[in-house]
mmCIF file of C-alpha atoms in Angstrom:
data_model
loop_
_atom_site.group_PDB
_atom_site.id
_atom_site.type_symbol
_atom_site.label_atom_id
_atom_site.label_comp_id
_atom_site.label_asym_id
_atom_site.label_seq_id
_atom_site.Cartn_x
_atom_site.Cartn_y
_atom_site.Cartn_z
ATOM 1 C CA MET A 1 20.175 21.527 32.172
ATOM 2 C CA VAL A 2 18.492 20.809 28.856
ATOM 3 C CA THR A 3 20.041 17.879 27.034
ATOM 4 C CA LYS A 4 20.658 17.822 23.285
ATOM 5 C CA ASP A 5 17.866 15.280 22.857
ATOM 6 C CA GLN A 6 15.403 17.428 24.808
ATOM 7 C CA ARG A 7 16.375 20.489 22.757
ATOM 8 C CA ARG A 8 15.911 18.522 19.517
ATOM 9 C CA ARG A 9 12.443 17.435 20.586
ATOM 10 C CA GLN A 10 11.562 20.992 21.613
ATOM 11 C CA LEU A 11 12.637 22.335 18.220
ATOM 12 C CA ALA A 12 10.616 19.617 16.477
ATOM 13 C CA ARG A 13 7.490 20.557 18.423
ATOM 14 C CA GLU A 14 7.977 24.288 17.758
ATOM 15 C CA LYS A 15 8.412 23.699 14.033
ATOM 16 C CA PHE A 16 5.301 21.534 14.003
ATOM 17 C CA GLU A 17 3.245 24.331 15.585
ATOM 18 C CA ARG A 18 4.491 26.819 12.972
ATOM 19 C CA GLN A 19 3.576 24.423 10.181
ATOM 20 C CA GLN A 20 0.066 24.005 11.549
ATOM 21 C CA GLN A 21 -0.458 27.769 11.585
ATOM 22 C CA ARG A 22 0.745 28.048 7.990
ATOM 23 C CA ARG A 23 -1.661 25.320 6.898
ATOM 24 C CA VAL A 24 -4.726 26.990 8.374
ATOM 25 C CA GLN A 25 -3.722 30.242 6.661
ATOM 26 C CA GLN A 26 -3.427 28.378 3.348
ATOM 27 C CA ARG A 27 -6.826 26.790 3.885
ATOM 28 C CA ARG A 28 -8.417 30.178 4.502
ATOM 29 C CA ARG A 29 -6.817 31.642 1.388
ATOM 30 C CA SER A 30 -8.062 28.689 -0.641
ATOM 31 C CA ARG A 31 -11.615 29.194 0.600
ATOM 32 C CA VAL A 32 -11.558 32.891 -0.246
ATOM 33 C CA ARG A 33 -10.247 32.118 -3.711
ATOM 34 C CA THR A 34 -12.959 29.524 -4.235
ATOM 35 C CA ALA A 35 -15.713 31.904 -3.168
ATOM 36 C CA VAL A 36 -14.546 34.789 -5.350
ATOM 37 C CA ILE A 37 -13.880 32.821 -8.497
ATOM 38 C CA GLY A 38 -16.928 30.639 -8.014
ATOM 39 C CA GLY A 39 -19.170 33.674 -8.129
ATOM 40 C CA VAL A 40 -17.816 34.569 -11.564
ATOM 41 C CA VAL A 41 -17.223 31.391 -13.506
ATOM 42 C CA ALA A 42 -17.729 28.016 -11.839
ATOM 43 C CA VAL A 43 -15.829 26.060 -14.455
ATOM 44 C CA VAL A 44 -12.763 28.271 -14.157
ATOM 45 C CA ALA A 45 -12.955 27.988 -10.362
ATOM 46 C CA ILE A 46 -12.612 24.235 -10.495
ATOM 47 C CA GLY A 47 -9.511 24.474 -12.623
ATOM 48 C CA LEU A 48 -7.854 27.083 -10.450
ATOM 49 C CA ILE A 49 -8.591 25.246 -7.233
ATOM 50 C CA SER A 50 -7.075 22.076 -8.654
ATOM 51 C CA ALA A 51 -3.964 23.958 -9.717
ATOM 52 C CA TYR A 52 -3.678 25.595 -6.321
ATOM 53 C CA ALA A 53 -4.005 22.275 -4.481
ATOM 54 C CA GLY A 54 -1.412 20.666 -6.715
ATOM 55 C CA GLY A 55 1.145 23.388 -6.071
ATOM 56 C CA ALA A 56 0.601 23.758 -2.352
ATOM 57 C CA PHE A 57 2.507 20.634 -1.368
ATOM 58 C CA ASP A 58 6.008 21.950 -0.915
ATOM 59 C CA SER A 59 8.647 21.400 1.764
ATOM 60 C CA ASP A 60 6.568 23.203 4.369
ATOM 61 C CA SER A 61 2.868 23.245 3.519
ATOM 62 C CA GLY A 62 2.607 19.519 2.922
ATOM 63 C CA LYS A 63 4.214 18.601 6.223
ATOM 64 C CA LYS A 64 2.439 17.912 9.430
ATOM 65 C CA LYS A 65 3.630 16.340 12.405
ATOM 66 C CA ASP A 66 7.272 16.196 13.359
ATOM 67 C CA ASP A 67 10.704 16.913 12.277
ATOM 68 C CA ALA A 68 14.012 15.162 12.140
ATOM 69 C CA ALA A 69 17.622 15.682 11.217
ATOM 70 C CA ALA A 70 19.046 13.839 8.226
ATOM 71 C CA SER A 71 21.206 14.778 5.308
ATOM 72 C CA PRO A 72 19.334 17.075 2.857
ATOM 73 C CA SER A 73 21.285 15.402 0.083
ATOM 74 C CA ALA A 74 19.656 12.088 0.919
ATOM 75 C CA THR A 75 16.481 12.883 -1.030
ATOM 76 C CA PRO A 76 15.717 9.741 -3.056
ATOM 77 C CA SER A 77 14.983 9.775 -6.757
ATOM 78 C CA ALA A 78 11.524 8.889 -8.046
ATOM 79 C CA SER A 79 12.772 5.483 -9.151
ATOM 80 C CA ALA A 80 14.327 4.800 -5.743
ATOM 81 C CA ALA A 81 11.092 5.721 -3.992
ATOM 82 C CA ALA A 82 9.116 3.508 -6.355
ATOM 83 C CA ALA A 83 11.410 0.577 -5.621
ATOM 84 C CA LYS A 84 10.596 0.861 -1.918
ATOM 85 C CA ASP A 85 6.843 1.009 -2.438
ATOM 86 C CA PRO A 86 5.242 -2.005 -0.692
ATOM 87 C CA CYS A 87 1.660 -1.067 -1.559
ATOM 88 C CA ALA A 88 -0.790 -1.805 -4.357
ATOM 89 C CA LYS A 89 -2.154 0.467 -7.061
ATOM 90 C CA PRO A 90 -5.050 2.661 -5.845
ATOM 91 C CA ALA A 91 -8.606 1.784 -6.807
ATOM 92 C CA ALA A 92 -10.173 3.870 -9.561
ATOM 93 C CA GLY A 93 -11.695 7.113 -8.339
ATOM 94 C CA LYS A 94 -10.868 10.604 -7.121
ATOM 95 C CA PRO A 95 -11.278 12.371 -3.772
ATOM 96 C CA GLY A 96 -14.492 14.314 -3.344
ATOM 97 C CA THR A 97 -14.722 18.083 -3.085
ATOM 98 C CA GLN A 98 -17.817 18.479 -0.913
ATOM 99 C CA GLN A 99 -17.637 20.997 1.943
ATOM 100 C CA TRP A 100 -19.940 21.818 4.860
ATOM 101 C CA LYS A 101 -20.423 25.134 6.642
ATOM 102 C CA LYS A 102 -20.885 23.630 10.094
ATOM 103 C CA GLU A 103 -20.218 20.364 11.839
ATOM 104 C CA PRO A 104 -23.000 17.779 11.978
ATOM 105 C CA ALA A 105 -25.228 17.430 15.020
ATOM 106 C CA VAL A 106 -24.140 14.614 17.322
ATOM 107 C CA THR A 107 -26.221 11.536 16.507
ATOM 108 C CA ILE A 108 -23.939 8.684 17.567
ATOM 109 C CA ASP A 109 -24.655 6.476 20.578
ATOM 110 C CA LYS A 110 -21.973 7.408 23.109
ATOM 111 C CA THR A 111 -22.331 4.040 24.822
ATOM 112 C CA ALA A 112 -21.851 1.985 21.656
ATOM 113 C CA HIS A 113 -18.656 0.655 20.080
ATOM 114 C CA TYR A 114 -17.617 2.067 16.718
ATOM 115 C CA THR A 115 -14.872 0.892 14.362
ATOM 116 C CA PHE A 116 -13.278 3.159 11.765
ATOM 117 C CA THR A 117 -11.781 0.966 9.033
ATOM 118 C CA LEU A 118 -9.345 2.321 6.479
ATOM 119 C CA ASP A 119 -9.158 0.012 3.478
ATOM 120 C CA THR A 120 -5.873 1.253 2.071
ATOM 121 C CA THR A 121 -3.625 0.259 -0.802
ATOM 122 C CA CYS A 122 -1.256 -1.137 1.832
ATOM 123 C CA GLY A 123 -3.855 -3.195 3.716
ATOM 124 C CA ALA A 124 -6.778 -2.702 6.091
ATOM 125 C CA ILE A 125 -6.295 -0.562 9.204
ATOM 126 C CA PRO A 126 -9.171 -1.087 11.684
ATOM 127 C CA ILE A 127 -9.413 1.567 14.402
ATOM 128 C CA SER A 128 -11.479 1.234 17.578
ATOM 129 C CA LEU A 129 -13.085 4.629 18.264
ATOM 130 C CA GLU A 130 -13.533 6.325 21.657
ATOM 131 C CA ALA A 131 -17.186 7.344 21.355
ATOM 132 C CA ALA A 132 -17.604 7.968 25.096
ATOM 133 C CA LYS A 133 -14.449 10.055 25.507
ATOM 134 C CA ALA A 134 -14.473 11.912 22.168
ATOM 135 C CA PRO A 135 -18.108 11.906 20.974
ATOM 136 C CA GLU A 136 -17.873 15.067 18.861
ATOM 137 C CA THR A 137 -14.845 13.757 17.010
ATOM 138 C CA VAL A 138 -16.228 10.261 16.504
ATOM 139 C CA ASN A 139 -19.540 11.716 15.332
ATOM 140 C CA SER A 140 -17.733 13.865 12.763
ATOM 141 C CA PHE A 141 -15.803 10.875 11.421
ATOM 142 C CA ASP A 142 -18.981 8.814 11.252
ATOM 143 C CA PHE A 143 -20.586 11.617 9.235
ATOM 144 C CA LEU A 144 -17.632 12.177 6.890
ATOM 145 C CA ALA A 145 -17.049 8.473 6.264
ATOM 146 C CA GLY A 146 -20.736 8.085 5.456
ATOM 147 C CA LYS A 147 -20.379 10.829 2.838
ATOM 148 C CA GLY A 148 -17.353 9.126 1.258
ATOM 149 C CA PHE A 149 -15.155 12.081 2.240
ATOM 150 C CA PHE A 150 -12.050 9.974 2.896
ATOM 151 C CA ASP A 151 -12.401 7.687 -0.119
ATOM 152 C CA HIS A 152 -9.517 7.864 -2.638
ATOM 153 C CA THR A 153 -7.513 10.262 -0.422
ATOM 154 C CA LYS A 154 -3.761 10.024 0.121
ATOM 155 C CA CYS A 155 -2.034 9.772 3.457
ATOM 156 C CA HIS A 156 0.272 12.636 2.597
ATOM 157 C CA ARG A 157 2.831 12.831 5.387
ATOM 158 C CA LEU A 158 5.129 10.445 7.222
ATOM 159 C CA THR A 159 7.583 11.397 9.961
ATOM 160 C CA THR A 160 10.365 9.016 10.898
ATOM 161 C CA SER A 161 12.384 10.858 13.561
ATOM 162 C CA ALA A 162 11.589 12.505 16.906
ATOM 163 C CA ILE A 163 7.843 11.999 16.312
ATOM 164 C CA TYR A 164 6.547 8.944 14.479
ATOM 165 C CA VAL A 165 3.251 9.395 12.679
ATOM 166 C CA LEU A 166 1.436 8.919 9.395
ATOM 167 C CA GLN A 167 -0.966 11.760 8.571
ATOM 168 C CA CYS A 168 -4.138 11.275 6.534
ATOM 169 C CA GLY A 169 -7.569 12.803 5.990
ATOM 170 C CA ASP A 170 -6.881 15.617 3.522
ATOM 171 C CA PRO A 171 -8.674 15.279 0.151
ATOM 172 C CA THR A 172 -6.251 17.739 -1.446
ATOM 173 C CA GLY A 173 -3.198 15.733 -0.377
ATOM 174 C CA THR A 174 -1.416 18.970 0.533
ATOM 175 C CA GLY A 175 -1.853 19.158 4.294
ATOM 176 C CA SER A 176 -4.154 22.192 4.035
ATOM 177 C CA GLY A 177 -7.531 20.607 3.209
ATOM 178 C CA GLY A 178 -10.516 19.900 5.401
ATOM 179 C CA PRO A 179 -14.312 19.470 5.489
ATOM 180 C CA GLY A 180 -15.141 23.185 5.743
ATOM 181 C CA TYR A 181 -15.838 23.108 9.473
ATOM 182 C CA THR A 182 -13.820 22.614 12.638
ATOM 183 C CA ILE A 183 -14.549 20.623 15.786
ATOM 184 C CA GLY A 184 -13.684 21.060 19.437
ATOM 185 C CA ASP A 185 -10.821 19.420 21.302
ATOM 186 C CA GLU A 186 -11.646 16.376 23.433
ATOM 187 C CA ASN A 187 -9.975 13.769 25.646
ATOM 188 C CA LEU A 188 -6.778 15.806 26.034
ATOM 189 C CA THR A 189 -5.955 14.299 29.431
ATOM 190 C CA ALA A 190 -5.815 10.748 28.062
ATOM 191 C CA PHE A 191 -2.036 10.554 28.521
ATOM 192 C CA GLY A 192 -1.777 12.634 31.682
ATOM 193 C CA LYS A 193 -0.414 16.111 32.270
ATOM 194 C CA ALA A 194 2.540 17.550 30.420
ATOM 195 C CA GLY A 195 5.846 17.525 32.233
ATOM 196 C CA ALA A 196 8.633 20.071 32.174
ATOM 197 C CA SER A 197 9.159 19.413 28.473
ATOM 198 C CA GLY A 198 5.585 20.506 27.710
ATOM 199 C CA SER A 199 4.771 17.153 26.156
ATOM 200 C CA VAL A 200 3.167 13.812 26.917
ATOM 201 C CA THR A 201 3.702 10.485 25.193
ATOM 202 C CA TYR A 202 1.208 9.687 22.462
ATOM 203 C CA LYS A 203 1.475 5.913 22.563
ATOM 204 C CA ALA A 204 2.017 3.687 19.545
ATOM 205 C CA GLY A 205 -1.353 2.682 18.131
ATOM 206 C CA THR A 206 -2.994 6.007 18.964
ATOM 207 C CA VAL A 207 -5.090 7.844 16.381
ATOM 208 C CA ALA A 208 -5.451 11.575 17.060
ATOM 209 C CA MET A 209 -6.645 14.756 15.403
ATOM 210 C CA ALA A 210 -4.314 17.109 13.596
ATOM 211 C CA ASN A 211 -4.921 20.818 14.130
ATOM 212 C CA THR A 212 -3.364 24.220 13.523
ATOM 213 C CA GLY A 213 -1.716 24.488 16.920
ATOM 214 C CA GLN A 214 -4.667 26.534 18.164
ATOM 215 C CA LYS A 215 -7.564 25.282 20.286
ATOM 216 C CA HIS A 216 -10.603 23.709 18.618
ATOM 217 C CA THR A 217 -9.222 23.734 15.063
ATOM 218 C CA GLY A 218 -9.510 20.059 14.165
ATOM 219 C CA GLY A 219 -11.113 19.247 10.818
ATOM 220 C CA SER A 220 -10.728 15.967 8.956
ATOM 221 C CA GLN A 221 -6.977 15.406 9.163
ATOM 222 C CA PHE A 222 -5.734 12.827 11.631
ATOM 223 C CA PHE A 223 -2.525 11.017 12.419
ATOM 224 C CA LEU A 224 -1.672 7.413 13.242
ATOM 225 C CA VAL A 225 1.148 6.874 15.733
ATOM 226 C CA TYR A 226 3.372 3.902 14.894
ATOM 227 C CA LYS A 227 5.919 4.496 17.673
ATOM 228 C CA ASP A 228 5.639 6.335 21.004
ATOM 229 C CA SER A 229 5.882 10.057 20.253
ATOM 230 C CA PRO A 230 6.324 13.116 22.528
ATOM 231 C CA LEU A 231 3.782 15.832 21.709
ATOM 232 C CA PRO A 232 1.956 18.600 23.564
ATOM 233 C CA PRO A 233 -1.379 17.302 24.910
ATOM 234 C CA SER A 234 -3.233 19.378 22.328
ATOM 235 C CA TYR A 235 -4.336 16.760 19.810
ATOM 236 C CA THR A 236 -7.570 14.874 20.460
ATOM 237 C CA PRO A 237 -6.862 11.135 20.802
ATOM 238 C CA PHE A 238 -9.972 9.363 19.571
ATOM 239 C CA GLY A 239 -9.039 5.837 18.527
ATOM 240 C CA THR A 240 -6.712 2.856 18.847
ATOM 241 C CA ILE A 241 -5.310 0.878 15.916
ATOM 242 C CA SER A 242 -5.781 -2.909 15.925
ATOM 243 C CA ALA A 243 -2.815 -5.293 15.983
ATOM 244 C CA ASP A 244 -3.324 -6.122 12.299
ATOM 245 C CA GLY A 245 -3.587 -2.430 11.493
ATOM 246 C CA MET A 246 -0.290 -1.786 13.273
ATOM 247 C CA LYS A 247 1.396 -4.349 11.013
ATOM 248 C CA VAL A 248 0.194 -2.396 7.983
ATOM 249 C CA LEU A 249 1.315 0.897 9.529
ATOM 250 C CA SER A 250 4.740 -0.555 10.343
ATOM 251 C CA LYS A 251 5.122 -1.651 6.714
ATOM 252 C CA ILE A 252 4.364 1.885 5.561
ATOM 253 C CA ALA A 253 6.814 3.395 8.045
ATOM 254 C CA ALA A 254 9.555 0.940 7.061
ATOM 255 C CA ALA A 255 9.390 2.186 3.464
ATOM 256 C CA GLY A 256 10.432 5.638 4.680
ATOM 257 C CA GLU A 257 9.639 9.113 3.431
ATOM 258 C CA SER A 258 10.661 10.969 0.311
ATOM 259 C CA SER A 259 12.530 14.006 1.622
ATOM 260 C CA GLY A 260 15.441 12.148 3.175
ATOM 261 C CA GLN A 261 15.070 14.419 6.217
ATOM 262 C CA GLY A 262 12.668 12.336 8.271
ATOM 263 C CA ASP A 263 9.547 14.310 7.375
ATOM 264 C CA GLY A 264 7.835 14.170 3.985
ATOM 265 C CA ALA A 265 5.529 12.222 1.721
ATOM 266 C CA PRO A 266 5.593 8.449 2.320
ATOM 267 C CA ASN A 267 7.535 6.386 -0.177
ATOM 268 C CA ALA A 268 4.680 3.904 0.058
ATOM 269 C CA THR A 269 1.618 4.725 -2.043
ATOM 270 C CA VAL A 270 -0.790 5.079 0.866
ATOM 271 C CA VAL A 271 -4.271 5.750 -0.487
ATOM 272 C CA ILE A 272 -7.504 5.162 1.411
ATOM 273 C CA ASN A 273 -9.623 3.346 -1.163
ATOM 274 C CA LYS A 274 -12.580 3.254 1.205
ATOM 275 C CA ALA A 275 -13.218 4.412 4.788
ATOM 276 C CA THR A 276 -16.146 3.135 6.823
ATOM 277 C CA VAL A 277 -17.472 3.525 10.349
ATOM 278 C CA THR A 278 -19.465 0.621 11.725
ATOM 279 C CA LYS A 279 -21.395 0.310 14.980
ATOM 280 C CA SER A 280 -21.476 -2.827 17.094
#
């Protein structure tokens, strides 16, 4: 017999998959719009793309990873959210707009140790990368960080019930952006095989790829797990957050999210001022 808790988790996972599919459709529409308008008037294209990105973050398209039940009337005001903000003002600068048609060739040393450091407005989050187990993913992050792709980007989604993650890596801040290419899935057996529920436990401290719910659709978006979370084994785990990084992540999670329903934009102003990948 399926318990109420199991049913709630199942519904959360199903809603997450639907949201991922909607995001990839939005991304495709955005690319088509860019291509068509760009061929006519480049200046107008920039304006329209900005307007599109700004309006795409609504109750569905800006969400990513899990769902929760809370009173819809609990949505905080802007002043209430600001009062809970534990983070500093972002550094001057804007996210980049560069895109690539295909993923970079793998050039990393699979036997070396790499650290992905997010210098955020809330503190530094160092992440130890799994180069041997997820070389394609780590290589892509090394490439994108080197291009400044993550600099000045918001972590746009926080979930605080059923699944516990902070999602980052989208320059548009809408949940539909990416680098222009996708990468393959890797390391999906890291947490074992799925049980009867169809999920495994993504452990606290895990960093994994977001995707559309379909195979091999990862881009630049990733999520940081701040509490053990049940998810299908479909999201490439490629890094582990340091103890100091977990303290920063816990601070962000404690500030809550803006929808009042357990799934929305963080109340904390989480902006990646600078992202770097270093080899040691």
